[in-house]
PDB file of C-alpha atoms in Angstrom:
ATOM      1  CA  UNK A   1     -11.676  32.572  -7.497  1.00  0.00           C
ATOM      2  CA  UNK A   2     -10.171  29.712  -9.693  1.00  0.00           C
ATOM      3  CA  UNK A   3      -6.910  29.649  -6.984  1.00  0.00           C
ATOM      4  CA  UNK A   4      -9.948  29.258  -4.089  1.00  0.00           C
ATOM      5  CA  UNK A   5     -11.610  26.059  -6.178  1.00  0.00           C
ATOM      6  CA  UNK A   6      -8.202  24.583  -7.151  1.00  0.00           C
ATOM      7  CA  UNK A   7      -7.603  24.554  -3.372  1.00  0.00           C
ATOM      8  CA  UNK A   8     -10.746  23.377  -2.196  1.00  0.00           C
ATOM      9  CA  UNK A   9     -10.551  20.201  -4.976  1.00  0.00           C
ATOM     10  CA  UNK A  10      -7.022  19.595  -3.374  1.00  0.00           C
ATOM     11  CA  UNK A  11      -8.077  19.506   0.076  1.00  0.00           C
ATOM     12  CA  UNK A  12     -10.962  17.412  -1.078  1.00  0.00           C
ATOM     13  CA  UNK A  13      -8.881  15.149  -2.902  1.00  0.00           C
ATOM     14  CA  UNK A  14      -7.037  14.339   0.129  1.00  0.00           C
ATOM     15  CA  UNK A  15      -9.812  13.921   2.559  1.00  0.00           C
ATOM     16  CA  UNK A  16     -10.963  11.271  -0.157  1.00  0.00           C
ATOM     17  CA  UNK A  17      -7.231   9.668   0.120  1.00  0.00           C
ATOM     18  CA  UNK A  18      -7.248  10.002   4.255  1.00  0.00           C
ATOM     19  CA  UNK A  19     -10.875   8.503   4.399  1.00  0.00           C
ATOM     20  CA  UNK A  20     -10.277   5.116   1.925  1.00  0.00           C
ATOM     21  CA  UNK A  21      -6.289   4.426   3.906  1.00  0.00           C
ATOM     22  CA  UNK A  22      -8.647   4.405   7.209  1.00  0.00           C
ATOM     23  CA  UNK A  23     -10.954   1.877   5.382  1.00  0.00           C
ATOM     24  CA  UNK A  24      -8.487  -0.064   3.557  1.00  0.00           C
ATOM     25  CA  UNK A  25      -6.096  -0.534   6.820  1.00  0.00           C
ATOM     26  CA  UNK A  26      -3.957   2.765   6.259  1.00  0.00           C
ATOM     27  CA  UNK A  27      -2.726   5.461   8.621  1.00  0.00           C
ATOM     28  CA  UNK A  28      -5.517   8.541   8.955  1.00  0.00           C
ATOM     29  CA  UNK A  29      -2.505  10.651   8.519  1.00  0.00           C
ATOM     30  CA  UNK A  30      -1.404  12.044   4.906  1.00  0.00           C
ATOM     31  CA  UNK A  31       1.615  12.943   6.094  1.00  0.00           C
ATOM     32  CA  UNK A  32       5.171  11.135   5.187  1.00  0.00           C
ATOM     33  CA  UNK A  33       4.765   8.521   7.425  1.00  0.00           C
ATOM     34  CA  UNK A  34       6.414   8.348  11.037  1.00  0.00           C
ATOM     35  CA  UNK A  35       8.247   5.733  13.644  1.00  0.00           C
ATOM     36  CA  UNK A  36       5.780   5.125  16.230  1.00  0.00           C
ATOM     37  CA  UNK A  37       7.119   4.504  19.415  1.00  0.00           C
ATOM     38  CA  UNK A  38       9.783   2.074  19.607  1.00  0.00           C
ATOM     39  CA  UNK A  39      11.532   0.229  21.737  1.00  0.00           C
ATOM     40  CA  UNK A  40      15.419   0.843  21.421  1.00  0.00           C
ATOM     41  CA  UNK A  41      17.355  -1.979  19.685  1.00  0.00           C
ATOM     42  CA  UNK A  42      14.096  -3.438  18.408  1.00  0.00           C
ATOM     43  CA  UNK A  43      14.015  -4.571  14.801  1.00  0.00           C
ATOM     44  CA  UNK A  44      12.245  -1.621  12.744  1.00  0.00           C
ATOM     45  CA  UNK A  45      10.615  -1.249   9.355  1.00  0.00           C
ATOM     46  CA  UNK A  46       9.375   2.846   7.862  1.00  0.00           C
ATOM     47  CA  UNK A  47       8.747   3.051   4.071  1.00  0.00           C
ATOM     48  CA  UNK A  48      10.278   6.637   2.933  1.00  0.00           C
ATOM     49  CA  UNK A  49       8.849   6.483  -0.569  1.00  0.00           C
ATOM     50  CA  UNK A  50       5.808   6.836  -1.662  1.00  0.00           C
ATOM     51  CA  UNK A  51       5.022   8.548   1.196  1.00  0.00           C
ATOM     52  CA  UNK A  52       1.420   8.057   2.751  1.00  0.00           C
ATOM     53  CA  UNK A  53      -1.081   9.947   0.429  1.00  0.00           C
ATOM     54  CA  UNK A  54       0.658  10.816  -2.129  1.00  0.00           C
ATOM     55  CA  UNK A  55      -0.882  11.442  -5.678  1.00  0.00           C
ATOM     56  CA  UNK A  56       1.458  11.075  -8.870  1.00  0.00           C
ATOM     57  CA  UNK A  57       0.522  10.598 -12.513  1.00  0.00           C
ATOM     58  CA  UNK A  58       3.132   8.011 -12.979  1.00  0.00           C
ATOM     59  CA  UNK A  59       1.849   4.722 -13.422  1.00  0.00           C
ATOM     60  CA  UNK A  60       5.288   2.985 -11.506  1.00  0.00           C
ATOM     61  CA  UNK A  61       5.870   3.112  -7.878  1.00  0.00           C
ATOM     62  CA  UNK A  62       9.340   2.613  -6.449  1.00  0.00           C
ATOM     63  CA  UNK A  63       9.091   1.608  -3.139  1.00  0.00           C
ATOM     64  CA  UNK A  64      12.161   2.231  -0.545  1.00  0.00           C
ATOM     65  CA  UNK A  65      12.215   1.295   3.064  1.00  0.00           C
ATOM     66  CA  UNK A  66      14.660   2.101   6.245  1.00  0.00           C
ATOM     67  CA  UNK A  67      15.266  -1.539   8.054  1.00  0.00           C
ATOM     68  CA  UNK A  68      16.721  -1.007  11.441  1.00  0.00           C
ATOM     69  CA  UNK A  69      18.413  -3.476  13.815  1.00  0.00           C
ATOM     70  CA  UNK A  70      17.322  -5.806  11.543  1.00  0.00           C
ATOM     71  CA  UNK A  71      19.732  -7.765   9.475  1.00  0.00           C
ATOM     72  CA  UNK A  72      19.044  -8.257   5.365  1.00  0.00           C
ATOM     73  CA  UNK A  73      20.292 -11.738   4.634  1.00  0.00           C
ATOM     74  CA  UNK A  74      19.883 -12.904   0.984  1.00  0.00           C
ATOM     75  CA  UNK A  75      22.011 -15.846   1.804  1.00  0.00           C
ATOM     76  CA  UNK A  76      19.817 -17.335   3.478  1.00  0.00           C
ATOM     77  CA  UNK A  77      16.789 -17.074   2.072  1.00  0.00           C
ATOM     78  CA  UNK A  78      14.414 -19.553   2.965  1.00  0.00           C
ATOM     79  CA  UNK A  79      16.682 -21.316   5.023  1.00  0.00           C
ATOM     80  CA  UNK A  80      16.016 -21.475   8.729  1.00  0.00           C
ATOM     81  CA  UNK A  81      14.985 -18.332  11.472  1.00  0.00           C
ATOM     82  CA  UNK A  82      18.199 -16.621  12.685  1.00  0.00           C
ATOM     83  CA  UNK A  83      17.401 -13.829  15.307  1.00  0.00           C
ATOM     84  CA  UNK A  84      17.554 -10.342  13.876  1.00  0.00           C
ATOM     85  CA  UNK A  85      18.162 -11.641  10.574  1.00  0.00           C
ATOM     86  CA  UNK A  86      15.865 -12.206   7.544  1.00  0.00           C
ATOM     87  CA  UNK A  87      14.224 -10.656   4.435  1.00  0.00           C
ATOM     88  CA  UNK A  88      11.387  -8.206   3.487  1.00  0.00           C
ATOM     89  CA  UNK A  89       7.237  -9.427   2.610  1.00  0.00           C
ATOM     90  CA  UNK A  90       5.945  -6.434   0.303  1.00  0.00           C
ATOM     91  CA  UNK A  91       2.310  -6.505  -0.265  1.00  0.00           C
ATOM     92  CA  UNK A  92       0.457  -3.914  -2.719  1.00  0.00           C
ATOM     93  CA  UNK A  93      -3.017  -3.864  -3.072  1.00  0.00           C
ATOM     94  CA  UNK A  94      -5.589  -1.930  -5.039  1.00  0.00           C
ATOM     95  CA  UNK A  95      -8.930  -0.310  -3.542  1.00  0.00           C
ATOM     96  CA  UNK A  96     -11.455  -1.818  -5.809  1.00  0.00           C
ATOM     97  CA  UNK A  97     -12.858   1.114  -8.458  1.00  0.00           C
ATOM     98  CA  UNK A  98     -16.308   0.298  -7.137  1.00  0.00           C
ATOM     99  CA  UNK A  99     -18.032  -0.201  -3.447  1.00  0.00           C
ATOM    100  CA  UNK A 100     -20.619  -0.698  -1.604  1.00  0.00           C
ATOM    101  CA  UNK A 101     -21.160   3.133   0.355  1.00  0.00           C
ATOM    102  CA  UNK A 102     -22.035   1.152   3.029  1.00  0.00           C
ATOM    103  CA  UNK A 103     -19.719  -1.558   3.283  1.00  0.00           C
ATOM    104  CA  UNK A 104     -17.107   0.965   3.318  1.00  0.00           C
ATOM    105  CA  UNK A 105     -19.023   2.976   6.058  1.00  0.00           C
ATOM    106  CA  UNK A 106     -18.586  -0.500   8.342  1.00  0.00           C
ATOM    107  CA  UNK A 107     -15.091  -0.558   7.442  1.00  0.00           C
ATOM    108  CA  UNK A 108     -14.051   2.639   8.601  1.00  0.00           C
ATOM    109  CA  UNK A 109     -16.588   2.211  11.716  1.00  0.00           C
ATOM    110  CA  UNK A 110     -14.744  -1.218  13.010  1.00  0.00           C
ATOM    111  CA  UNK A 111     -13.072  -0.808  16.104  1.00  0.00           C
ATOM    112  CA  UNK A 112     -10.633  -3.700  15.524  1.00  0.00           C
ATOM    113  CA  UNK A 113      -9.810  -3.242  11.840  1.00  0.00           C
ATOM    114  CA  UNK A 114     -11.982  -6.220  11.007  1.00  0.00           C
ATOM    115  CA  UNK A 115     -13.938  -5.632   7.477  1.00  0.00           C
ATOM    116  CA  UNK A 116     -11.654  -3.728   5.500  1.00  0.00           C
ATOM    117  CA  UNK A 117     -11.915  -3.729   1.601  1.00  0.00           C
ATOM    118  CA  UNK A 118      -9.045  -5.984   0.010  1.00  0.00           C
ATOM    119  CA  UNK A 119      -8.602  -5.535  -3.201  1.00  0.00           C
ATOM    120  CA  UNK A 120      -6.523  -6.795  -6.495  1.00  0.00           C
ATOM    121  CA  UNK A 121      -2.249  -7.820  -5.290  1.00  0.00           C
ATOM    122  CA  UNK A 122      -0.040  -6.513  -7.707  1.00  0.00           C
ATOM    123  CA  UNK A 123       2.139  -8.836  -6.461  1.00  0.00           C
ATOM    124  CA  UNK A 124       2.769 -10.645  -9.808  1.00  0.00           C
ATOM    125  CA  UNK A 125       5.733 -11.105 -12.153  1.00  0.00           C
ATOM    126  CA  UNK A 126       4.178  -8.639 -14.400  1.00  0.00           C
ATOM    127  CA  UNK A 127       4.192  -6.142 -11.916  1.00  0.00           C
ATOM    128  CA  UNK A 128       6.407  -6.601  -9.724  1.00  0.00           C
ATOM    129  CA  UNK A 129       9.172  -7.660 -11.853  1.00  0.00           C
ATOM    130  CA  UNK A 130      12.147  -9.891 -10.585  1.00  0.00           C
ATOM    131  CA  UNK A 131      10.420  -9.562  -6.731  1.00  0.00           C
ATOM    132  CA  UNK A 132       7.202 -10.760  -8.177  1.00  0.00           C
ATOM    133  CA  UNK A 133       8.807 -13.752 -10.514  1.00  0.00           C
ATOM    134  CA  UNK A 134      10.491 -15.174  -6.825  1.00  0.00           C
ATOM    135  CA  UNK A 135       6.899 -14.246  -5.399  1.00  0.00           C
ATOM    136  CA  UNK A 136       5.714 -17.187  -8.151  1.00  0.00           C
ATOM    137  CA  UNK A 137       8.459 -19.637  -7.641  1.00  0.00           C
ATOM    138  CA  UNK A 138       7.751 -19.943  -3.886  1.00  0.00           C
ATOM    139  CA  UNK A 139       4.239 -19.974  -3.807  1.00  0.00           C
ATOM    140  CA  UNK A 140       3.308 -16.899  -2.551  1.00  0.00           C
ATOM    141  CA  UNK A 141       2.263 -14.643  -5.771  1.00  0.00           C
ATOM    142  CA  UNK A 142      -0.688 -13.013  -5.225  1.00  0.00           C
ATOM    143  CA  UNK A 143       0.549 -12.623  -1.275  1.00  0.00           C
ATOM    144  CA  UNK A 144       3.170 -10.540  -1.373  1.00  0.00           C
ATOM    145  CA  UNK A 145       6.641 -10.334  -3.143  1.00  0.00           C
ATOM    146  CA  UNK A 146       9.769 -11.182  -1.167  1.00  0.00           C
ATOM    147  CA  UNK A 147      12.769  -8.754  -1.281  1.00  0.00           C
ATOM    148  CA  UNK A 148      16.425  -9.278   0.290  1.00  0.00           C
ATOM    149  CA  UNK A 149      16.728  -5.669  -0.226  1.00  0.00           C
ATOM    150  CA  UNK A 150      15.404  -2.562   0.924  1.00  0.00           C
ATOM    151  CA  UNK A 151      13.372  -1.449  -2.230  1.00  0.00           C
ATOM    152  CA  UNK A 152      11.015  -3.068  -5.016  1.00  0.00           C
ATOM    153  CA  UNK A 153      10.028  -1.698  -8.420  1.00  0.00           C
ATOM    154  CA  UNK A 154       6.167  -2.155  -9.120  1.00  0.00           C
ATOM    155  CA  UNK A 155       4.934  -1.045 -12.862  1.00  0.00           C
ATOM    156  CA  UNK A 156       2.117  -1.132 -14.988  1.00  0.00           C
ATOM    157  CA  UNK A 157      -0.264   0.175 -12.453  1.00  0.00           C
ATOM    158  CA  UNK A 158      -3.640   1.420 -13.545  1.00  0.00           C
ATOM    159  CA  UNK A 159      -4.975   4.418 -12.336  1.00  0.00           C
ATOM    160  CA  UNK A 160      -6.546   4.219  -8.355  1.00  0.00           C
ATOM    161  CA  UNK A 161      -6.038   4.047  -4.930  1.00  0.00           C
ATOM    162  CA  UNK A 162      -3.307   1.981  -3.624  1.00  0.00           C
ATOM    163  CA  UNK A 163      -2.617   0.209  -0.345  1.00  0.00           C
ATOM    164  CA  UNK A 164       1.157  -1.233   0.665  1.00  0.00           C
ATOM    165  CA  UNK A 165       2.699  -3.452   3.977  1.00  0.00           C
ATOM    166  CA  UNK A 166       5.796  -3.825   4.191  1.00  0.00           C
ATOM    167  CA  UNK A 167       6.576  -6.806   6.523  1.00  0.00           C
ATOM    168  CA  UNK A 168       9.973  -7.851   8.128  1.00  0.00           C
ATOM    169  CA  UNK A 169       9.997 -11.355   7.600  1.00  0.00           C
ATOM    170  CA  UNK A 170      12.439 -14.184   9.024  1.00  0.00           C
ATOM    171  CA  UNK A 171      14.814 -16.413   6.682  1.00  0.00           C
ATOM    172  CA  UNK A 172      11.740 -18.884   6.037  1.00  0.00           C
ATOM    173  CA  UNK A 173       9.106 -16.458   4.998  1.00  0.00           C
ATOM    174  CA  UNK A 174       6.949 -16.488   7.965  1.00  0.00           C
ATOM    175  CA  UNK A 175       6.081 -12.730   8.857  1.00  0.00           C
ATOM    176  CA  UNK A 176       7.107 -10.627  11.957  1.00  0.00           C
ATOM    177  CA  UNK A 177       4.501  -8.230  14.150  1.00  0.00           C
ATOM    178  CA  UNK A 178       7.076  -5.021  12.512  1.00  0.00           C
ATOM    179  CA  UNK A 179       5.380  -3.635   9.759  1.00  0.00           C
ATOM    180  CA  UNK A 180       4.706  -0.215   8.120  1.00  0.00           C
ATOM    181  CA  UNK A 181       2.016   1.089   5.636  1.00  0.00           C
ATOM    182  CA  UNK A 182       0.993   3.518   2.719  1.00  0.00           C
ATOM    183  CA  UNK A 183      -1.366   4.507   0.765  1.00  0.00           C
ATOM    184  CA  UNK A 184      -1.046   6.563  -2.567  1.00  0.00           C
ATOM    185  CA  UNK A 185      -2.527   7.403  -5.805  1.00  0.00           C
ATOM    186  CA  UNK A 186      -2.190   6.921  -9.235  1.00  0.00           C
ATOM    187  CA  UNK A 187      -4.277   9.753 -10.815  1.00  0.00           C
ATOM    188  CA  UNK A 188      -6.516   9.541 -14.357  1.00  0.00           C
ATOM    189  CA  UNK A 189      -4.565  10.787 -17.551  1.00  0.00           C
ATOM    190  CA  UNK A 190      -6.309  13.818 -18.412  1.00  0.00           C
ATOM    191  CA  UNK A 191      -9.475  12.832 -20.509  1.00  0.00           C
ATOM    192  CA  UNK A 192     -10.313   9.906 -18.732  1.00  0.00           C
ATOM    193  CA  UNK A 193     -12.680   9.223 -16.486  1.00  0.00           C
ATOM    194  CA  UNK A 194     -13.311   6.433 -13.886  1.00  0.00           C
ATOM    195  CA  UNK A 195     -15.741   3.635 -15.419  1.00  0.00           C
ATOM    196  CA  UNK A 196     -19.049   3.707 -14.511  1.00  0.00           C
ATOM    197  CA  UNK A 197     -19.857   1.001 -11.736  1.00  0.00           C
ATOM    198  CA  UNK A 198     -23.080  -1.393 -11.625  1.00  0.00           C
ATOM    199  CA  UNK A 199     -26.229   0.152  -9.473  1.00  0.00           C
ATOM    200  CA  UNK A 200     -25.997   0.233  -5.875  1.00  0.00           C
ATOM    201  CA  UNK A 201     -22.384   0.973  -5.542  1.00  0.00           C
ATOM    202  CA  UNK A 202     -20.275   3.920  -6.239  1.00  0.00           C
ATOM    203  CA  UNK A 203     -16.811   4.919  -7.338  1.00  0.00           C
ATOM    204  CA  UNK A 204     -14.536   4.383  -4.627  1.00  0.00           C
ATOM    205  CA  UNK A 205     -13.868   8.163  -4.186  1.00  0.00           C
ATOM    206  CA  UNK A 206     -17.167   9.691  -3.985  1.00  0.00           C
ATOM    207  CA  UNK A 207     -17.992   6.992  -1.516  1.00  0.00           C
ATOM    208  CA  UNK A 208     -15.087   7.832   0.560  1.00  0.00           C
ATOM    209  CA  UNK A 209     -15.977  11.814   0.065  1.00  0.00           C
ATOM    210  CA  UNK A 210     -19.516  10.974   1.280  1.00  0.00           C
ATOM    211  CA  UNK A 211     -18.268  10.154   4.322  1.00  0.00           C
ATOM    212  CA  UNK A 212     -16.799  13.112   5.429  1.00  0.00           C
TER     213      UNK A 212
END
């Protein structure tokens, strides 16, 4: 009987996960995530770690991503667009603790992705460490941290459900169409418990599990 619950709370644990990466811009899919279809020789992002859905009790994330036919160039950074050649836009969000049930019901329902739930960048100095402090020095904290190579170390992340892009960008920031996105996450320490949110909205999970 207690190996039938724990099961049950697993599988609705990640029916909660599936349901907020569909509102919050994700892949339904809590699977490792996969290459779509792709053209051969066409630049290509897929982030291998943390793979979509995943639930860990450690409060860092390292993020690594396979680039292909796409050129890393830290030399020139911020200098002008070179075909097939440029650097990487990470952008980490987090799913706010508390929505509106049905807010997040009009997220999920829209066709064209329009009214999803953005929520706090951890795209910062303090969490994103040397990625975030160039992040501040160009302008675009807050936005998304820019790497030159294929992985970024975010820390001190509180406990909740986390959305990340990963953008192939050229040598002068602007952003490419090839992208890739996950979802994880970071679990309670054992005693705690998610605060208790303002009347009419609910904790982000129970509104997600409501919807199932």
């Amino acid at each position: 009987m207690r190996e039938r619950t724990a099961i049950v709370a697993a599988v609705a644990l990640t029916a909660v996960a599936v349901a907020l990466a569909v509102a919050f811009g994700g892949k339904e899919s809590a699977e490792p995530a996969q290459a779509e279809s792709r053209v051969p020789g066409e630049p290509a992002v897929e982030i291998i770690s943390p793979r979509n859905g995943a639930r860990q009790t450690a409060r860092a994330a390292v993020v690594k991503v396979q680039v292909e036919n796409f050129q890393l160039a830290p030399h020139q950074f911020g200098g002008e667009p070179q075909l097939g050649e440029g650097h990487l836009r990470f952008s980490l969000h987090r799913v706010p603790d508390c929505v509106d049930a049905k807010k997040l019901q009009d997220a999920i329902n829209s066709p064209l992705g329009k009214g999803r739930l953005v929520g706090k960048s951890f795209d910062y100095s303090r969490y994103a460490g040397p990625n975030g402090a160039l992040a501040e020095q160009i302008g675009t904290a807050g936005g998304y941290s820019p790497g030159t190579r294929p992985e970024i170390y975010y820390h001190a992340l509180p406990p909740g459900f986390y959305r990340l892009i990963v953008n192939l960008a050229q040598n002068n920031g602007a952003a490419t169409p090839t992208h890739d996105v996950t979802n994880f996450q970071i679990l309670q320490p054992p005693g705690h418990h998610a605060k208790t949110c303002e009347d009419g909205k609910v904790p982000s999970a129970k509104a997600a599990a409501r919807l199932d």
